[in-house]
C-alpha positions as YAML, in Angstrom:
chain: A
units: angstrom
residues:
- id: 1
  name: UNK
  ca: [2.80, 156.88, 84.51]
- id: 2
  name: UNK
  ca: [6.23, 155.99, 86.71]
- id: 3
  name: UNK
  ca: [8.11, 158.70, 88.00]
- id: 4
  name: UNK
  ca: [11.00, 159.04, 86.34]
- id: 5
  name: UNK
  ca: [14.78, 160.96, 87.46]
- id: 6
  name: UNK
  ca: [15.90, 163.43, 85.12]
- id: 7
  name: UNK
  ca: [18.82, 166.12, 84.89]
- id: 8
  name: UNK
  ca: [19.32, 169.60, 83.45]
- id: 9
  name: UNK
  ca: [22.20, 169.56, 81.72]
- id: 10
  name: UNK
  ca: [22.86, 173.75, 80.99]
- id: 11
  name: UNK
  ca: [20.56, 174.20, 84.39]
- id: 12
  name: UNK
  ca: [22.39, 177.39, 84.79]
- id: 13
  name: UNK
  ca: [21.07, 179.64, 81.71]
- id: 14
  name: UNK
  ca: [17.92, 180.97, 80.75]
- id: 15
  name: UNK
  ca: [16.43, 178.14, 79.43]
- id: 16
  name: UNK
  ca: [18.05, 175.91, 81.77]
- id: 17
  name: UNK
  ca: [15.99, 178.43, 84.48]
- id: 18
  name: UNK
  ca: [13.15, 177.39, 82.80]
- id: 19
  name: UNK
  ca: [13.39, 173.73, 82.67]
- id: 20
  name: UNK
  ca: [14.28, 174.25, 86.28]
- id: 21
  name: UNK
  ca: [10.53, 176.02, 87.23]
- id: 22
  name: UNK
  ca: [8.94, 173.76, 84.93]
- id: 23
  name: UNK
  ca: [10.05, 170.20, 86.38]
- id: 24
  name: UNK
  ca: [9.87, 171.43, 90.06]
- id: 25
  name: UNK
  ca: [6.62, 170.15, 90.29]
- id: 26
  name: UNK
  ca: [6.53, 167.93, 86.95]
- id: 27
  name: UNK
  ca: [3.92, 165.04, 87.97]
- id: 28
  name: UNK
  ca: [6.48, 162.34, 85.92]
- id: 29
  name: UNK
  ca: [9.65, 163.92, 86.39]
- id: 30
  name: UNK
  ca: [12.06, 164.81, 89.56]
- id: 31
  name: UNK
  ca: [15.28, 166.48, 89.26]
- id: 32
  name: UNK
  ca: [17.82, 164.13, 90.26]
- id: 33
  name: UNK
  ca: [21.13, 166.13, 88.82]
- id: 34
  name: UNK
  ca: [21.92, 169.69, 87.29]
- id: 35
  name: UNK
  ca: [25.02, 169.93, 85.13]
- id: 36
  name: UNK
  ca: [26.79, 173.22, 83.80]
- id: 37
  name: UNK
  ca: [30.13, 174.21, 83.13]
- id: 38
  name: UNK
  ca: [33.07, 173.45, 84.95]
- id: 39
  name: UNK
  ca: [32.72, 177.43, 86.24]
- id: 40
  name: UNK
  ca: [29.67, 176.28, 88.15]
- id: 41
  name: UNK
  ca: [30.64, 172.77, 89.48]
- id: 42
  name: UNK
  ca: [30.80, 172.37, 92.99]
- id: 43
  name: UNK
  ca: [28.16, 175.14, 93.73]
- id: 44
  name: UNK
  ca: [24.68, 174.51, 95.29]
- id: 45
  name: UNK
  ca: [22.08, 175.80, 92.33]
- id: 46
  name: UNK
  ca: [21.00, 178.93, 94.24]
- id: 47
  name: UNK
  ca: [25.32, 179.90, 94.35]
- id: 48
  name: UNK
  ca: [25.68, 179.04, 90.64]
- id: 49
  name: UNK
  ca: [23.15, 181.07, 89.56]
- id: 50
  name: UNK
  ca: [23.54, 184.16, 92.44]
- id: 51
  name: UNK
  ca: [22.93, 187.43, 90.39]
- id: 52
  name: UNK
  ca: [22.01, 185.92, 87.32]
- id: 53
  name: UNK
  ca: [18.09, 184.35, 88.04]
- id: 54
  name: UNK
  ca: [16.44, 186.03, 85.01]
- id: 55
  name: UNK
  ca: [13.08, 184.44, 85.85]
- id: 56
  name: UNK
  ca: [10.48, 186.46, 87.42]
- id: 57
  name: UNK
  ca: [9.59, 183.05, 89.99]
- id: 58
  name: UNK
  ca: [11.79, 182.10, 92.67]
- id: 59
  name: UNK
  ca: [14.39, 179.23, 92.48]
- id: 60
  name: UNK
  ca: [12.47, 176.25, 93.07]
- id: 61
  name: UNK
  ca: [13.21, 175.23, 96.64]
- id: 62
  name: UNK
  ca: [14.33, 172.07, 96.05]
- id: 63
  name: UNK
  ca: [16.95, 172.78, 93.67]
- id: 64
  name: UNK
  ca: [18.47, 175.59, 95.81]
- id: 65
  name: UNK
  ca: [20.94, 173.50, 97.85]
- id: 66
  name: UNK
  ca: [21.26, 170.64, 94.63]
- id: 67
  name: UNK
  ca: [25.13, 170.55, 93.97]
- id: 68
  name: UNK
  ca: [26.42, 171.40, 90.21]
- id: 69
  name: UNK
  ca: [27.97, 169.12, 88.35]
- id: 70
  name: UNK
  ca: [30.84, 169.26, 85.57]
- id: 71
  name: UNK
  ca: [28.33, 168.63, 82.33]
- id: 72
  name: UNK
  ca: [31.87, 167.08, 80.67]
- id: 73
  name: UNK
  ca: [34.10, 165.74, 83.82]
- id: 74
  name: UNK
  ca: [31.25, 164.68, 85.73]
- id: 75
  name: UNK
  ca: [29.34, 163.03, 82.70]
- id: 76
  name: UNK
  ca: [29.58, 159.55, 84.33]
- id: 77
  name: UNK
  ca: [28.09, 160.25, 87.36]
- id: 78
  name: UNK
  ca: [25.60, 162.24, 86.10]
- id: 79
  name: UNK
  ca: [24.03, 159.66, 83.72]
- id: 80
  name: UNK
  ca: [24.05, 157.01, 86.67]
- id: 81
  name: UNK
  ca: [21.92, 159.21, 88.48]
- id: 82
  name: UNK
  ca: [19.03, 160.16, 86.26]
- id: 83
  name: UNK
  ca: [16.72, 158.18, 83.51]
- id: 84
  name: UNK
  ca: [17.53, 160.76, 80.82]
- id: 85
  name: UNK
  ca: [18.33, 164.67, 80.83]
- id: 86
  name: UNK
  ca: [17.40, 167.75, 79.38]
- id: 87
  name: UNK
  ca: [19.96, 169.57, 77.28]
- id: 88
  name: UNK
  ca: [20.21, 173.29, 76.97]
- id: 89
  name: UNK
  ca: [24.03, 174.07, 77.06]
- id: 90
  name: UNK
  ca: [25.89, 177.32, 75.22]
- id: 91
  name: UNK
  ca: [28.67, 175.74, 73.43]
- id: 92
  name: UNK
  ca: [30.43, 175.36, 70.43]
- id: 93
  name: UNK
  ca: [28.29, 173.59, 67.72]
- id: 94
  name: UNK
  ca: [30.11, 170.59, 66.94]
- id: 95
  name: UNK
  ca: [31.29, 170.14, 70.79]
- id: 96
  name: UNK
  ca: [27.30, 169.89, 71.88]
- id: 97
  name: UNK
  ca: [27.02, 167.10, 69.22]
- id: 98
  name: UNK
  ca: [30.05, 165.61, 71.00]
- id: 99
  name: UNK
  ca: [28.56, 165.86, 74.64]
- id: 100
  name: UNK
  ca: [24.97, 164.94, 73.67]
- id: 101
  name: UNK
  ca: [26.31, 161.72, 71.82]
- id: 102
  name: UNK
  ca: [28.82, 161.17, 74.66]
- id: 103
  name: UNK
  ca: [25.45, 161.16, 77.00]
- id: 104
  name: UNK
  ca: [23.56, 159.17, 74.59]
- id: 105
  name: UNK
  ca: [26.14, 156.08, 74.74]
- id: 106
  name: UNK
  ca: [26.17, 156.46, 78.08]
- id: 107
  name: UNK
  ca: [22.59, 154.86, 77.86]
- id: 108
  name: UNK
  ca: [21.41, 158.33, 78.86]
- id: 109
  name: UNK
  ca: [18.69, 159.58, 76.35]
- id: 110
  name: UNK
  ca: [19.06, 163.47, 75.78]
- id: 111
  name: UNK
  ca: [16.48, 165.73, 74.91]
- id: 112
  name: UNK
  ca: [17.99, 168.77, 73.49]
- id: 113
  name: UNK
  ca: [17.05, 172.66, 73.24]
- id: 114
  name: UNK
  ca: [20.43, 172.75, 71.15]
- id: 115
  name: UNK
  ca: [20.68, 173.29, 67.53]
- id: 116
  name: UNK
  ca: [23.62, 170.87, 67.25]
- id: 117
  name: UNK
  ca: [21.46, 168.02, 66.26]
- id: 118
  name: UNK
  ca: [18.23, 168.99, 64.36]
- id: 119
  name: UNK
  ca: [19.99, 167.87, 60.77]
- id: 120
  name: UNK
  ca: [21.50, 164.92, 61.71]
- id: 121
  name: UNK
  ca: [19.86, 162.18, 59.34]
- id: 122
  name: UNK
  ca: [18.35, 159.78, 62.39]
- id: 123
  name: UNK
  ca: [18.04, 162.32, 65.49]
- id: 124
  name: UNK
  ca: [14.11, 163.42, 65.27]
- id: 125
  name: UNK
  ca: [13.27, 166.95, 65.81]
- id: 126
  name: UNK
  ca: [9.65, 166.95, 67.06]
- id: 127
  name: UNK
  ca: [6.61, 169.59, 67.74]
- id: 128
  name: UNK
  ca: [4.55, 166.45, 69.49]
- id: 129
  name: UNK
  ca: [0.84, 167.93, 67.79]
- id: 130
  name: UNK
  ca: [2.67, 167.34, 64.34]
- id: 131
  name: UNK
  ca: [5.54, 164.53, 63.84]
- id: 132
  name: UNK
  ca: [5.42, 162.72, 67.14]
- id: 133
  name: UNK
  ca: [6.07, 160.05, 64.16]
- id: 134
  name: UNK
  ca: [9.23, 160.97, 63.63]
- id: 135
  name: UNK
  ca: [9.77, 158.81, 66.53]
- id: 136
  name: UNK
  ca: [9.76, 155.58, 65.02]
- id: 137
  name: UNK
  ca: [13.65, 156.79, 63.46]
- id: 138
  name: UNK
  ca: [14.81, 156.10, 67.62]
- id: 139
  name: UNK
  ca: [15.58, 152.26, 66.58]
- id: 140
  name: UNK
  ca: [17.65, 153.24, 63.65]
- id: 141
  name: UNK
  ca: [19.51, 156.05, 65.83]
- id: 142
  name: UNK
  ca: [20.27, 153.33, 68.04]
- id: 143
  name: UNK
  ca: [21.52, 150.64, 66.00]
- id: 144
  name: UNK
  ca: [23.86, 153.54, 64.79]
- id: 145
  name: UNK
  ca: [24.99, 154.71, 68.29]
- id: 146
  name: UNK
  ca: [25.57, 151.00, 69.61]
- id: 147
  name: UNK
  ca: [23.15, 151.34, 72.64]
- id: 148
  name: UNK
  ca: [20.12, 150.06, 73.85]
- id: 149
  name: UNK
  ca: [18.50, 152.74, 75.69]
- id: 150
  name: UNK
  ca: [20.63, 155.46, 74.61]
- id: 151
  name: UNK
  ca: [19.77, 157.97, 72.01]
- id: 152
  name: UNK
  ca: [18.67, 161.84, 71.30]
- id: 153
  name: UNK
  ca: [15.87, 163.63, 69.97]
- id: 154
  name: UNK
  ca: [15.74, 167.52, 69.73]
- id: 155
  name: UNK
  ca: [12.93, 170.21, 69.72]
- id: 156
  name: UNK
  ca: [12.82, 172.61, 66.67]
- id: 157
  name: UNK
  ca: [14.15, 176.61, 66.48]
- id: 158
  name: UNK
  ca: [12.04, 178.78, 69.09]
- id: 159
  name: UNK
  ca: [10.63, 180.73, 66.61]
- id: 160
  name: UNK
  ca: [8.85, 177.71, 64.40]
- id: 161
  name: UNK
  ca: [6.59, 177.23, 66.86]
- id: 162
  name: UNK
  ca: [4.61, 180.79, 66.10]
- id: 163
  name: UNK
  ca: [3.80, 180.12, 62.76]
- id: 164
  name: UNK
  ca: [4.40, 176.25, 61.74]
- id: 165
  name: UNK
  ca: [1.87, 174.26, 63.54]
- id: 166
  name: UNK
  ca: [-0.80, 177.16, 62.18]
- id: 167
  name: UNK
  ca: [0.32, 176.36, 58.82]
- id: 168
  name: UNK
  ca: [0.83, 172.18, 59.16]
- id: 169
  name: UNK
  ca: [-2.96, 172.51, 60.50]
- id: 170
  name: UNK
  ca: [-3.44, 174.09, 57.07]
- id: 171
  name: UNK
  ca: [-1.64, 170.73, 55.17]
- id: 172
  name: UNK
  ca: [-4.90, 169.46, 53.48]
- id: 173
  name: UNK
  ca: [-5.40, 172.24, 51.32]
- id: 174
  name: UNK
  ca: [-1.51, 171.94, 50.17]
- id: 175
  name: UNK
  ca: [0.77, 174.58, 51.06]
- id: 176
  name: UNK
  ca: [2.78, 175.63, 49.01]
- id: 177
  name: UNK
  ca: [4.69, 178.83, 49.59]
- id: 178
  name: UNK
  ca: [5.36, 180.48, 52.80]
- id: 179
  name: UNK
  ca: [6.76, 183.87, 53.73]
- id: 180
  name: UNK
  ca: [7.45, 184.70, 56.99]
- id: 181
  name: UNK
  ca: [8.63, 187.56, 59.22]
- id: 182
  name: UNK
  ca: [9.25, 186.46, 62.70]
- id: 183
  name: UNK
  ca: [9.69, 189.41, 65.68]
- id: 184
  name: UNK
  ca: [11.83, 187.94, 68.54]
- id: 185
  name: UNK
  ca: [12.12, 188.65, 71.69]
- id: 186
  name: UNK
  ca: [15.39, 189.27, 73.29]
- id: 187
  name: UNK
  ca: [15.09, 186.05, 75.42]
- id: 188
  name: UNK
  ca: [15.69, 183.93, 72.43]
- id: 189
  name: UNK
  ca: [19.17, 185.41, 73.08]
- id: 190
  name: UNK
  ca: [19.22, 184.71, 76.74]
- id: 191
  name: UNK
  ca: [19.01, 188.26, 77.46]
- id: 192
  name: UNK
  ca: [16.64, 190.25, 80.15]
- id: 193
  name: UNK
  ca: [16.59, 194.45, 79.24]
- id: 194
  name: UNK
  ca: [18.99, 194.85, 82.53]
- id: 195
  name: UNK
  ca: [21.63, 192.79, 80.20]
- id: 196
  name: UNK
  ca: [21.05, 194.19, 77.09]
- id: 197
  name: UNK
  ca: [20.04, 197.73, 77.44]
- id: 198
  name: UNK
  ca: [21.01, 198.22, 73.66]
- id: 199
  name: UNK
  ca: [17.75, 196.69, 73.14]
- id: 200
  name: UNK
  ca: [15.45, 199.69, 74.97]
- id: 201
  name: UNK
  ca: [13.63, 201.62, 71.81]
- id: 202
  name: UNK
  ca: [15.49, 199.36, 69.42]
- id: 203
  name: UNK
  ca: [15.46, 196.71, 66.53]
- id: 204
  name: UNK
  ca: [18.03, 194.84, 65.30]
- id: 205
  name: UNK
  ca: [17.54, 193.51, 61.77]
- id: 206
  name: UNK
  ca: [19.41, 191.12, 61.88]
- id: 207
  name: UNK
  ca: [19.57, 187.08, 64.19]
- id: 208
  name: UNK
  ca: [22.55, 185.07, 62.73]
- id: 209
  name: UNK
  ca: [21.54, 181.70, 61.59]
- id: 210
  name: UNK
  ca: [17.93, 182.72, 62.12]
- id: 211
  name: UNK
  ca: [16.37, 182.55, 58.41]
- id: 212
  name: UNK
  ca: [18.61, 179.71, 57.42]
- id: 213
  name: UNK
  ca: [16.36, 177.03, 60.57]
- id: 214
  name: UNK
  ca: [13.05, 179.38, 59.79]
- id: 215
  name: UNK
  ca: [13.49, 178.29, 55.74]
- id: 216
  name: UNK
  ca: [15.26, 174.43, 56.49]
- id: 217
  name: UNK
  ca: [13.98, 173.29, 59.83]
- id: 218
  name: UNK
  ca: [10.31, 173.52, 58.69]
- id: 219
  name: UNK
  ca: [10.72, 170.51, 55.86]
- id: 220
  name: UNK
  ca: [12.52, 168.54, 58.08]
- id: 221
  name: UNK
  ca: [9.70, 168.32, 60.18]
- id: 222
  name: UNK
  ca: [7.06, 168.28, 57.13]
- id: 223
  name: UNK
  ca: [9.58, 165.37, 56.03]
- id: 224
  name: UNK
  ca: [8.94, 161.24, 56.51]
- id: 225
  name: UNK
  ca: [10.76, 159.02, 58.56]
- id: 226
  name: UNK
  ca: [12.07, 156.37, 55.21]
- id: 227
  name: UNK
  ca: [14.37, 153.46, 56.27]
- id: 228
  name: UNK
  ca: [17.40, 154.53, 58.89]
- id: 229
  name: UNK
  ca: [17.20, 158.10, 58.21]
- id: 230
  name: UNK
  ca: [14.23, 161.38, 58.11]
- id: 231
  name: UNK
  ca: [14.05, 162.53, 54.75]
- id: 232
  name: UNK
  ca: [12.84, 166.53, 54.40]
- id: 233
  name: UNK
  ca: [10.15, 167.62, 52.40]
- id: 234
  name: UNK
  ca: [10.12, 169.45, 49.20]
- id: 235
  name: UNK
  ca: [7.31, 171.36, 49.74]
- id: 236
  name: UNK
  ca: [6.50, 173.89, 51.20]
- id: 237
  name: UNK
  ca: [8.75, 176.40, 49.98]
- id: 238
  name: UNK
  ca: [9.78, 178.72, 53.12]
- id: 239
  name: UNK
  ca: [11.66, 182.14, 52.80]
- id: 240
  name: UNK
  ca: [11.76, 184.42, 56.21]
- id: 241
  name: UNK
  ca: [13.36, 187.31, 57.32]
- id: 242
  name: UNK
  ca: [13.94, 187.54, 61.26]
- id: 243
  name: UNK
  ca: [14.40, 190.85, 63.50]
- id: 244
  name: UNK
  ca: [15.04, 190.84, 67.27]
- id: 245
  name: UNK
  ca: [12.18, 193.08, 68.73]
- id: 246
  name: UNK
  ca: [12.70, 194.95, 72.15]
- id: 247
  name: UNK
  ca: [10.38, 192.40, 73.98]
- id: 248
  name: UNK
  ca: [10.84, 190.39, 77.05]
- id: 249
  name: UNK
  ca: [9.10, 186.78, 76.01]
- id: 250
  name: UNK
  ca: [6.80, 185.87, 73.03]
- id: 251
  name: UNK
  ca: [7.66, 185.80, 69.35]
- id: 252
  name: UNK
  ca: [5.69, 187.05, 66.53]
- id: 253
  name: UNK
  ca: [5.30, 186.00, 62.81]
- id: 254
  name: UNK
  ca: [3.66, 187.72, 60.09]
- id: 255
  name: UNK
  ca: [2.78, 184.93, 57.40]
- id: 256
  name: UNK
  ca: [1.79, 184.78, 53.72]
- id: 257
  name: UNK
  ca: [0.85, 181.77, 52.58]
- id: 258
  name: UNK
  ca: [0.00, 180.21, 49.09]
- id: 259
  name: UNK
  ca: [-1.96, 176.61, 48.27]
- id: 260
  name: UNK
  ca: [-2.49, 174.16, 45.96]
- id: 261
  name: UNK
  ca: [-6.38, 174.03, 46.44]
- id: 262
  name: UNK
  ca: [-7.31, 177.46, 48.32]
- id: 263
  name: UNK
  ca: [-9.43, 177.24, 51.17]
- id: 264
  name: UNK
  ca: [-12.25, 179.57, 52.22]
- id: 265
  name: UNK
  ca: [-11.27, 181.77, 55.51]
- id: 266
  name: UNK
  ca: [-14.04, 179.62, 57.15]
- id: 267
  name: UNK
  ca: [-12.44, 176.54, 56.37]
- id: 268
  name: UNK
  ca: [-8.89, 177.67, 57.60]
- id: 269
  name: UNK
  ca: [-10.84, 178.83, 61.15]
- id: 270
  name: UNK
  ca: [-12.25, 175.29, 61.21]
- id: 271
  name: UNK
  ca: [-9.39, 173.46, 60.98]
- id: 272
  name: UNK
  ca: [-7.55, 175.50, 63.15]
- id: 273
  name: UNK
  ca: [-10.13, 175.04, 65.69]
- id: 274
  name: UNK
  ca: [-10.42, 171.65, 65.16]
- id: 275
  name: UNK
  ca: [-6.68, 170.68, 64.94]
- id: 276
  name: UNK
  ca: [-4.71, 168.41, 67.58]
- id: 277
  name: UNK
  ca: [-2.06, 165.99, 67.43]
- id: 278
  name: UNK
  ca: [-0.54, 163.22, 69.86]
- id: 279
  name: UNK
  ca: [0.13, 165.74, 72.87]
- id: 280
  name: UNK
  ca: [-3.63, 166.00, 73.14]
- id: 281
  name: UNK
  ca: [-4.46, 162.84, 72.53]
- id: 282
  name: UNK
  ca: [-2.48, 161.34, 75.04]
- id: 283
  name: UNK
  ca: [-3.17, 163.80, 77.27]
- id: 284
  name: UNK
  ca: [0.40, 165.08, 78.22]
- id: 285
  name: UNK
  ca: [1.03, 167.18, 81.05]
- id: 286
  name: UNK
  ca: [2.01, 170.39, 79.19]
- id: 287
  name: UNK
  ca: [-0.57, 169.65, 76.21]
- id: 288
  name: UNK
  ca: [-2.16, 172.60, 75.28]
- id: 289
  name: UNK
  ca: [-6.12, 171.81, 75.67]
- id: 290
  name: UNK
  ca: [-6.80, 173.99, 72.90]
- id: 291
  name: UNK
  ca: [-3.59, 173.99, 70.62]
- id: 292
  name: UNK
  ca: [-4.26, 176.90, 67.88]
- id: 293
  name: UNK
  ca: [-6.73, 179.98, 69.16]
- id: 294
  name: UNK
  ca: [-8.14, 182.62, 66.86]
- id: 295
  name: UNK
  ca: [-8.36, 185.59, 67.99]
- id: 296
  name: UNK
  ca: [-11.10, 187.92, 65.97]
- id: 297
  name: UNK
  ca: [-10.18, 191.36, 67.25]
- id: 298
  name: UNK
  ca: [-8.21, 193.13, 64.36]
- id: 299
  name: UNK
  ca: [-5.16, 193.87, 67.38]
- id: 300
  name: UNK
  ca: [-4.96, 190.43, 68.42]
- id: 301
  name: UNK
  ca: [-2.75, 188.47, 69.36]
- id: 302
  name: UNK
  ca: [-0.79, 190.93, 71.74]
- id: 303
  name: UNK
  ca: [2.37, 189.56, 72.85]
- id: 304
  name: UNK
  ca: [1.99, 190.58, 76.45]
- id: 305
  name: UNK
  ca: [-1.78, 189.44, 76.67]
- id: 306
  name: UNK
  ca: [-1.61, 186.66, 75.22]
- id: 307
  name: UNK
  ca: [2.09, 184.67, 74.71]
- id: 308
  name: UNK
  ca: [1.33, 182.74, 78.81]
- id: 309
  name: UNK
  ca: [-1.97, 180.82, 76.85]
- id: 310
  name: UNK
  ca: [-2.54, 177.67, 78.79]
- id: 311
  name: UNK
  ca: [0.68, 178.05, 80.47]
- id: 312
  name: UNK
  ca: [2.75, 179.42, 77.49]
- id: 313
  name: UNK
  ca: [1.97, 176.15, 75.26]
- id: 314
  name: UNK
  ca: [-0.40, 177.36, 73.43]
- id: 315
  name: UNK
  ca: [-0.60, 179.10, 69.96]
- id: 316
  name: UNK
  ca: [-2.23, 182.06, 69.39]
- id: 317
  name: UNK
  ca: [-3.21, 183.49, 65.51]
- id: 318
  name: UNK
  ca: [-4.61, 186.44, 64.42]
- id: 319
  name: UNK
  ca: [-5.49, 188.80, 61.75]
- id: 320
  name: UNK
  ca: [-6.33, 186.31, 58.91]
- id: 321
  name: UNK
  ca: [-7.20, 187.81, 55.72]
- id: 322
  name: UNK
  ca: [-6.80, 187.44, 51.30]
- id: 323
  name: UNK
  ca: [-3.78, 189.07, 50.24]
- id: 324
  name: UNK
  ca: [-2.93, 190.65, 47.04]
- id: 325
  name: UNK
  ca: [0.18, 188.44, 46.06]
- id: 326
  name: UNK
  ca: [-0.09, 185.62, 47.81]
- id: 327
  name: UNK
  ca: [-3.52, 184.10, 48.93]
- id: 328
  name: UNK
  ca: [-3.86, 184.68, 52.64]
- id: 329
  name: UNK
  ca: [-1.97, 186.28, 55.35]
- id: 330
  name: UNK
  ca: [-2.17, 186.21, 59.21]
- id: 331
  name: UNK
  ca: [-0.07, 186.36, 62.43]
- id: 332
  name: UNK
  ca: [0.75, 183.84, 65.08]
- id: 333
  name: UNK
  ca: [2.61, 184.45, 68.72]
- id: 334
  name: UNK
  ca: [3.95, 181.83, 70.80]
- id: 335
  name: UNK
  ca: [6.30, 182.22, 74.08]
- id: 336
  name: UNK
  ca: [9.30, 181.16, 73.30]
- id: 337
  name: UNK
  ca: [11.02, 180.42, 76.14]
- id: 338
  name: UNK
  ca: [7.78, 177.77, 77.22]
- id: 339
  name: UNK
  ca: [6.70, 176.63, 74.04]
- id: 340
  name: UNK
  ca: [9.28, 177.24, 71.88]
- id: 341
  name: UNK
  ca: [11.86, 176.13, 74.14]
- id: 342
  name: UNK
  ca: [12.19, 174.43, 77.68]
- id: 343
  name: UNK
  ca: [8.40, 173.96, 77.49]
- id: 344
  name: UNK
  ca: [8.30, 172.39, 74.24]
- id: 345
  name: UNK
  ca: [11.18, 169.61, 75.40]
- id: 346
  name: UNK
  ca: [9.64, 168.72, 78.40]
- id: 347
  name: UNK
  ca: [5.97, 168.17, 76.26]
- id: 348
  name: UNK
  ca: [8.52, 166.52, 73.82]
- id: 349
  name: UNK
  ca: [10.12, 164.32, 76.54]
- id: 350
  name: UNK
  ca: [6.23, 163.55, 77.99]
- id: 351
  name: UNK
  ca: [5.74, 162.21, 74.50]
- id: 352
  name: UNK
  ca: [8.83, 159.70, 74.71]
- id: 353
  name: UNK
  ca: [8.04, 158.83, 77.80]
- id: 354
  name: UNK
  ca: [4.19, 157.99, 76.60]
- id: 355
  name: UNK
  ca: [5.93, 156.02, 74.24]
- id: 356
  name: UNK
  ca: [7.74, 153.88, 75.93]
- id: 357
  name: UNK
  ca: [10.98, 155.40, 74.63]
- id: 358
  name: UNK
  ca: [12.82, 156.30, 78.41]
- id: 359
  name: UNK
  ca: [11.87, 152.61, 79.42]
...
């Protein structure tokens, strides 16, 4: 695979921390520019983000003395300097659609952490083990957007990733109703404990916007790519309720789950086992070797134990059992800062770049 240059464009937040310590030593990628606000431009890396590292590693040493750009002033020079970029910037909804479009006809391809994106008609939002598919909708997106290389593609909500694949592994037997409860850790809201100390021997009910993606986002990625736009599923039917748990890293879903034909708990195992997509296949970087693991031990998963699998990529499930109402129930755990966020747009960006997309 060429080496390709790539920037963080957000490199000063949490997840733009972690895209940082992921790419440092990425064997396809080098970091050629980081971007933030106009607060941070002119800094060196290490100055921008002076008393706000929240990541228990060091700042990489090469990015230390990198100078910050303006991710709006400097968008020009930014885009001549790198293949594509990362994007994982806190701003207004409809002004990250306006920078990530800005960088896509720029003949910069974005990959985004944002939400801004995920339901527009022709943007794919890809876990690479399911709809690395939902590729094939770039051409369209590009034909729209008047470029040639330009274009964007987004990961899905951090908290999908605990309980989704589990349950699109499951897609054979037909599911048809889901319930979820997802427990997220406070890094999902760029917090560490020192920030939030609300959060000590707490739980907050509540995560705006956080049931609307768990119930919406899920059929868009169950959907099919159908002429110049990604059509959602029907089916399943998702309803979720989502609390913020006093955790550092590592969400948690409890799922119920109904089907069309019902399997036996031996044949859900198997196919769990047995399940891999197009990140495996193509032997990506930050594939997972083993995507979904059982764990037998009635108190397994355990966030803590268990949420850095294979580098934080992989998925861990747990607990699986008949239920009264609906026909099984178990519980999944991802990290969601790796997998369900910087880590699943780099593997997501590996996948493009597999492709032939970045070319």
């Amino acid at each position: 695979m060429k080496n390709y240059k790539v920037g963080i464009i957000g490199a000063t937040g949490m997840v733009g921390q972690r895209f940082a310590l992921l790419l440092a030593d990425h064997p396809w990628f080098t970091v050629t520019a980081l971007a933030a606000s106009g607060r941070s431009a002119g800094k060196t890396y290490e100055e921008a983000v002076s008393g706000r590292w929240a990541m228990t590693s060091a700042i990489p040493e090469n990015l230390k003395e990198m100078k910050i750009y303006d991710a709006v002033a400097d968008m020009k020079e930014v885009a001549s300097k790198v293949d594509f970029v990362f994007c994982a910037v806190d701003m207004k909804k409809d002004e990250i659609k306006a920078l990530e479009e800005a960088y896509a006809k720029l003949e910069c391809p974005v990959v985004s952490n944002n939400s801004a994106h995920r339901f527009t008609d022709d943007v794919p939002m890809i876990i690479p083990e399911i709809n690395a598919d939902h590729t094939e909708i770039i051409p369209a997106q590009r034909k729209r957007l008047g470029t040639k290389k330009g274009f964007i593609a987004v990961k899905s909500n951090c908290s999908l990733q605990s309980y989704v694949p589990a349950l699109y592994a499951l897609d054979k037997f037909g599911v048809e109703k889901v319930l979820v409860c997802t427990y997220q850790a406070i890094s999902g809201a760029g917090k560490t404990f020192e920030r939030w100390p609300e959060m000590v021997d707490n739980v907050i009910p509540f995560i705006g916007g956080e049931e609307q993606k768990s119930e919406q986002e899920p059929l868009k990625i169950w959907g099919k790519v159908e002429g110049d736009k990604i059509v959602s599923a029907d089916s399943p039917k998702f309803t979720a309720q989502c609390l913020r748990v006093p955790v550092s890293d590592g969400h948690m879903a409890a799922v119920f789950v109904t089907f069309k034909n019902k399997p036996s708990k031996e044949e859900i195992l198997d196919a769990w086992k047995n399940y891999s997509g197009a990140a495996q296949e193509l032997e990506l970087p930050h594939a997972p070797k083993q995507f979904l693991n059982y764990f037998v031990e009635d108190n397994m998963p355990q966030t803590k134990l268990h949420r850095d699998l294979e580098g934080g990529m992989a998925i861990s499930a747990g607990r699986l059992r008949e239920d009264s109402q609906y026909d099984y129930k178990f519980v999944c755990l991802s990290h969601n800062t790796l997998r369900g966020a910087a880590g699943g747009a780099v593997l997501l960006a590996e996948l493009l770049c597999a492709k032939g997309y970045m070319d």
